[in-house]
PDB file of C-alpha atoms in Angstrom:
ATOM      1  CA  MET A  17      50.941  28.736  48.749  1.00 65.00           C
ATOM      2  CA  LEU A  18      54.135  30.233  47.311  1.00 75.00           C
ATOM      3  CA  THR A  19      55.617  26.614  47.125  1.00 79.00           C
ATOM      4  CA  GLY A  20      52.722  25.559  44.927  1.00 75.00           C
ATOM      5  CA  ALA A  21      53.322  28.519  42.522  1.00 73.00           C
ATOM      6  CA  ILE A  22      56.991  27.692  42.358  1.00 78.00           C
ATOM      7  CA  PHE A  23      56.296  24.027  41.603  1.00 71.00           C
ATOM      8  CA  GLY A  24      53.732  25.062  39.032  1.00 78.00           C
ATOM      9  CA  ALA A  25      56.192  27.302  37.225  1.00 73.00           C
ATOM     10  CA  ILE A  26      58.803  24.592  37.284  1.00 78.00           C
ATOM     11  CA  GLY A  27      56.376  22.199  35.767  1.00 78.00           C
ATOM     12  CA  ALA A  28      55.356  24.629  33.020  1.00 73.00           C
ATOM     13  CA  ILE A  29      58.982  25.350  32.079  1.00 74.00           C
ATOM     14  CA  ILE A  30      59.725  21.619  31.955  1.00 78.00           C
ATOM     15  CA  GLY A  31      56.728  21.162  29.760  1.00 74.00           C
ATOM     16  CA  ILE A  32      57.659  23.838  27.381  1.00 67.00           C
ATOM     17  CA  ILE A  33      61.267  22.386  27.153  1.00 73.00           C
ATOM     18  CA  ILE A  34      59.820  18.886  26.429  1.00 74.00           C
ATOM     19  CA  VAL A  35      57.639  20.185  23.598  1.00 67.00           C
ATOM     20  CA  PHE A  36      60.562  22.134  22.113  1.00 65.00           C
ATOM     21  CA  ILE A  37      62.879  19.282  22.083  1.00 72.00           C
ATOM     22  CA  SER A  38      60.213  16.838  20.614  1.00 67.00           C
ATOM     23  CA  ARG A  39      59.551  19.285  17.830  1.00 68.00           C
ATOM     24  CA  GLN A  40      63.264  19.709  17.103  1.00 73.00           C
ATOM     25  CA  GLN A  41      63.700  15.911  16.967  1.00 72.00           C
ATOM     26  CA  LYS A  42      60.709  15.584  14.611  1.00 69.00           C
ATOM     27  CA  TYR A  43      62.118  18.245  12.357  1.00 71.00           C
ATOM     28  CA  THR A  44      65.638  16.586  12.224  1.00 76.00           C
ATOM     29  CA  LYS A  45      64.063  13.226  11.515  1.00 75.00           C
ATOM     30  CA  LEU A  46      61.968  14.757   8.674  1.00 73.00           C
ATOM     31  CA  THR A  47      64.988  16.543   7.277  1.00 75.00           C
ATOM     32  CA  THR A  48      66.920  13.358   7.062  1.00 79.00           C
ATOM     33  CA  SER A  49      64.047  11.476   5.478  1.00 80.00           C
ATOM     34  CA  ILE A  50      64.163  13.761   2.369  1.00 82.00           C
ATOM     35  CA  LYS A  51      65.828  11.634  -0.285  1.00 80.00           C
ATOM     36  CA  GLU A  52      65.358  13.907  -3.272  1.00 82.00           C
ATOM     37  CA  PRO A  53      68.420  15.814  -4.241  1.00 82.00           C
ATOM     38  CA  GLY A  54      68.601  19.606  -4.548  1.00 88.00           C
ATOM     39  CA  VAL A  55      66.643  20.860  -1.604  1.00 89.00           C
ATOM     40  CA  GLU A  56      66.915  24.595  -1.737  1.00 92.00           C
ATOM     41  CA  TYR A  57      64.937  25.549   1.411  1.00 91.00           C
ATOM     42  CA  SER A  58      63.439  23.728   4.267  1.00 90.00           C
ATOM     43  CA  ALA A  59      61.647  24.728   7.518  1.00 90.00           C
ATOM     44  CA  PRO A  60      59.267  23.421  10.086  1.00 90.00           C
ATOM     45  CA  PHE A  61      55.684  24.514   9.171  1.00 91.00           C
ATOM     46  CA  TYR A  62      52.113  23.930  10.433  1.00 89.00           C
ATOM     47  CA  TYR A  63      49.333  23.156   8.003  1.00 91.00           C
ATOM     48  CA  ALA A  64      45.645  24.214   8.428  1.00 88.00           C
ATOM     49  CA  SER A  65      43.008  22.951   5.973  1.00 87.00           C
ATOM     50  CA  SER A  66      40.456  25.182   4.345  1.00 82.00           C
ATOM     51  CA  SER A  67      37.759  23.904   6.791  1.00 81.00           C
ATOM     52  CA  ARG A  68      39.925  24.775   9.738  1.00 78.00           C
ATOM     53  CA  TYR A  69      41.557  27.997   8.701  1.00 76.00           C
ATOM     54  CA  GLN A  70      39.770  30.880  10.550  1.00 73.00           C
ATOM     55  CA  LYS A  71      36.762  28.600  11.467  1.00 74.00           C
ATOM     56  CA  ALA A  72      38.007  26.281  14.149  1.00 65.00           C
ATOM     57  CA  LEU A  73      39.233  26.505  17.727  1.00 65.00           C
ATOM     58  CA  LYS A  74      42.198  24.309  16.974  1.00 67.00           C
ATOM     59  CA  VAL A  75      44.635  26.157  14.758  1.00 74.00           C
ATOM     60  CA  TYR A  76      46.556  23.473  12.858  1.00 80.00           C
ATOM     61  CA  ASP A  77      45.816  20.124  11.179  1.00 85.00           C
ATOM     62  CA  SER A  78      49.462  18.984  11.198  1.00 87.00           C
ATOM     63  CA  TYR A  79      53.030  19.760  11.800  1.00 88.00           C
ATOM     64  CA  GLY A  80      55.805  18.993   9.343  1.00 91.00           C
ATOM     65  CA  ILE A  81      58.465  20.136   7.002  1.00 91.00           C
ATOM     66  CA  LEU A  82      57.953  22.386   4.009  1.00 93.00           C
ATOM     67  CA  TYR A  83      60.803  22.233   1.438  1.00 93.00           C
ATOM     68  CA  ILE A  84      61.395  23.472  -2.050  1.00 93.00           C
ATOM     69  CA  ILE A  85      63.216  21.725  -4.927  1.00 92.00           C
ATOM     70  CA  GLY A  86      63.212  23.645  -8.163  1.00 91.00           C
ATOM     71  CA  ARG A  87      59.694  25.052  -8.775  1.00 90.00           C
ATOM     72  CA  THR A  88      57.978  22.424  -6.596  1.00 93.00           C
ATOM     73  CA  VAL A  89      57.002  22.725  -2.988  1.00 94.00           C
ATOM     74  CA  TYR A  90      56.691  19.698  -0.813  1.00 95.00           C
ATOM     75  CA  TYR A  91      55.025  19.256   2.651  1.00 94.00           C
ATOM     76  CA  LYS A  92      55.715  16.153   4.693  1.00 93.00           C
ATOM     77  CA  THR A  93      54.416  15.279   8.078  1.00 90.00           C
ATOM     78  CA  SER A  94      56.244  12.077   8.969  1.00 88.00           C
ATOM     79  CA  ALA A  95      59.441  10.259   7.811  1.00 87.00           C
ATOM     80  CA  SER A  96      57.579   7.472   6.117  1.00 89.00           C
ATOM     81  CA  ALA A  97      54.798   9.635   4.442  1.00 87.00           C
ATOM     82  CA  THR A  98      54.687  10.612   0.795  1.00 90.00           C
ATOM     83  CA  PRO A  99      55.010  14.288   0.677  1.00 92.00           C
ATOM     84  CA  TRP A 100      52.311  16.576  -0.853  1.00 93.00           C
ATOM     85  CA  ALA A 101      53.795  18.181  -3.968  1.00 94.00           C
ATOM     86  CA  PHE A 102      52.764  21.578  -5.371  1.00 94.00           C
ATOM     87  CA  ASN A 103      53.995  22.485  -8.837  1.00 93.00           C
ATOM     88  CA  LEU A 104      54.430  26.349  -8.739  1.00 92.00           C
ATOM     89  CA  THR A 105      53.741  26.631 -12.472  1.00 90.00           C
ATOM     90  CA  GLU A 106      50.316  25.333 -11.847  1.00 91.00           C
ATOM     91  CA  CYS A 107      49.488  26.605  -8.320  1.00 91.00           C
ATOM     92  CA  ARG A 108      48.820  29.963  -6.939  1.00 92.00           C
ATOM     93  CA  VAL A 109      50.728  31.287  -3.833  1.00 93.00           C
ATOM     94  CA  GLN A 110      49.336  34.199  -1.878  1.00 92.00           C
ATOM     95  CA  GLU A 111      49.761  35.991   1.540  1.00 91.00           C
ATOM     96  CA  GLU A 112      46.565  35.424   3.762  1.00 89.00           C
ATOM     97  CA  ALA A 113      45.168  37.585   6.500  1.00 84.00           C
ATOM     98  CA  ASP A 114      46.786  37.308   9.871  1.00 81.00           C
ATOM     99  CA  TRP A 115      44.878  34.755  12.141  1.00 74.00           C
ATOM    100  CA  ARG A 116      45.435  34.607  15.793  1.00 71.00           C
ATOM    101  CA  LYS A 117      48.372  37.075  15.496  1.00 75.00           C
ATOM    102  CA  LEU A 118      50.213  34.642  13.037  1.00 81.00           C
ATOM    103  CA  LYS A 119      51.335  35.273   9.362  1.00 86.00           C
ATOM    104  CA  TRP A 120      49.817  32.795   6.900  1.00 89.00           C
ATOM    105  CA  PHE A 121      50.259  32.007   3.189  1.00 92.00           C
ATOM    106  CA  SER A 122      48.219  29.657   0.960  1.00 93.00           C
ATOM    107  CA  ILE A 123      48.956  27.545  -1.892  1.00 94.00           C
ATOM    108  CA  THR A 124      45.879  27.008  -4.214  1.00 93.00           C
ATOM    109  CA  ALA A 125      46.121  23.757  -6.232  1.00 92.00           C
ATOM    110  CA  PRO A 126      44.773  23.600  -9.736  1.00 92.00           C
ATOM    111  CA  THR A 127      41.646  21.933  -8.390  1.00 92.00           C
ATOM    112  CA  GLY A 128      40.856  25.153  -6.396  1.00 91.00           C
ATOM    113  CA  GLU A 129      41.641  23.593  -2.969  1.00 92.00           C
ATOM    114  CA  LYS A 130      43.505  25.820  -0.604  1.00 92.00           C
ATOM    115  CA  TYR A 131      46.317  24.734   1.752  1.00 94.00           C
ATOM    116  CA  TYR A 132      47.215  27.176   4.487  1.00 92.00           C
ATOM    117  CA  PHE A 133      50.838  27.227   6.000  1.00 92.00           C
ATOM    118  CA  ASP A 134      52.397  29.048   8.927  1.00 90.00           C
ATOM    119  CA  SER A 135      55.794  28.726  10.665  1.00 85.00           C
ATOM    120  CA  TYR A 136      56.207  30.467  13.901  1.00 71.00           C
ATOM    121  CA  LYS A 137      58.431  30.345  16.846  1.00 67.00           C
ATOM    122  CA  MET A 138      57.235  31.329  20.304  1.00 60.00           C
ATOM    123  CA  GLY A 139      58.748  34.738  21.358  1.00 56.00           C
ATOM    124  CA  THR A 140      59.047  36.216  24.765  1.00 55.00           C
ATOM    125  CA  PHE A 141      56.101  38.629  24.263  1.00 56.00           C
ATOM    126  CA  ALA A 142      54.992  37.953  20.757  1.00 60.00           C
ATOM    127  CA  ASN A 143      54.993  35.199  18.167  1.00 66.00           C
ATOM    128  CA  ASN A 144      57.660  35.351  15.412  1.00 70.00           C
ATOM    129  CA  SER A 145      56.317  34.546  11.982  1.00 77.00           C
ATOM    130  CA  SER A 146      59.390  35.749  10.066  1.00 82.00           C
ATOM    131  CA  GLU A 147      60.007  32.283   8.652  1.00 86.00           C
ATOM    132  CA  THR A 148      56.539  32.291   7.090  1.00 87.00           C
ATOM    133  CA  LEU A 149      57.271  35.576   5.207  1.00 86.00           C
ATOM    134  CA  LYS A 150      60.738  34.272   4.240  1.00 90.00           C
ATOM    135  CA  ALA A 151      59.244  31.286   2.646  1.00 90.00           C
ATOM    136  CA  LEU A 152      56.454  33.362   0.983  1.00 91.00           C
ATOM    137  CA  ALA A 153      58.988  35.637  -0.553  1.00 90.00           C
ATOM    138  CA  LEU A 154      61.054  32.648  -1.850  1.00 90.00           C
ATOM    139  CA  LEU A 155      57.941  30.940  -3.377  1.00 89.00           C
ATOM    140  CA  LYS A 156      56.916  34.274  -5.123  1.00 89.00           C
ATOM    141  CA  SER A 157      60.484  34.647  -6.539  1.00 87.00           C
ATOM    142  CA  LYS A 158      60.190  31.006  -7.893  1.00 83.00           C
ATOM    143  CA  ILE A 159      56.917  31.835  -9.534  1.00 79.00           C
ATOM    144  CA  SER A 160      58.182  35.069 -11.222  1.00 68.00           C
ATOM    145  CA  ILE A 161      61.290  33.380 -12.691  1.00 61.00           C
ATOM    146  CA  PRO A 162      60.659  32.956 -16.482  1.00 59.00           C
ATOM    147  CA  HIS A 163      60.672  29.624 -17.984  1.00 55.00           C
ATOM    148  CA  PRO A 164      63.943  28.795 -19.794  1.00 59.00           C
ATOM    149  CA  PRO A 165      63.587  29.029 -23.538  1.00 60.00           C
ATOM    150  CA  PRO A 166      63.407  25.923 -25.664  1.00 63.00           C
ATOM    151  CA  PRO A 167      66.725  24.520 -26.842  1.00 68.00           C
ATOM    152  CA  PRO A 168      67.548  25.776 -30.432  1.00 70.00           C
ATOM    153  CA  PRO A 169      66.881  23.343 -33.287  1.00 71.00           C
ATOM    154  CA  PRO A 170      69.812  21.124 -34.280  1.00 73.00           C
ATOM    155  CA  MET A 171      72.121  22.519 -37.031  1.00 72.00           C
ATOM    156  CA  ASN A 172      72.521  20.357 -40.039  1.00 64.00           C
TER     157      ASN A 172
END
C-alpha cells in the first residue's frame, strides 16, 4: 500500500517536471522566433477568450509569449504563427477581477472584442501572478506616455 503511494508520488513529480520543461522549451522557441527588433518586454502568458473567461471549466484557450515593442503588444502561440498585434493608442487595457485565484488583465480592441491574459507560476502553496501585474503596469505606463510632438516646420 505504501509502495503504491510512493510510486504515485514519484510519477506525479516526473509529470510536473516534464510539463515544466516542455513549457520552458516552448517559451525559448517562441522567444527566438521573434524577428522584430526592439523587444522591450516578453514573458510567457496564457490567453482566454471572452467566451471562456469566467464561463468555462477550462481556464485557457492557448499558451504563448506576450511581448512589447514600442506601443504595440504582440501575442504569439507558435514559432510559425503570425502574432496578434494590439496598438496601445487604439486599445484599452484594464485589470480584471481575479478568477480561480489568478490575476488577469484584458486588452479591448477597437472592435470591442476583449482578450484576457494571465501569467502565473505554480507556487508551493499559492499561484504567483506577479508577472501579470508587472506586465499590466508596463502596459499602463505605455498608454500614459504622451505622443511626441510633431516636428517643427522647416526654416527657410
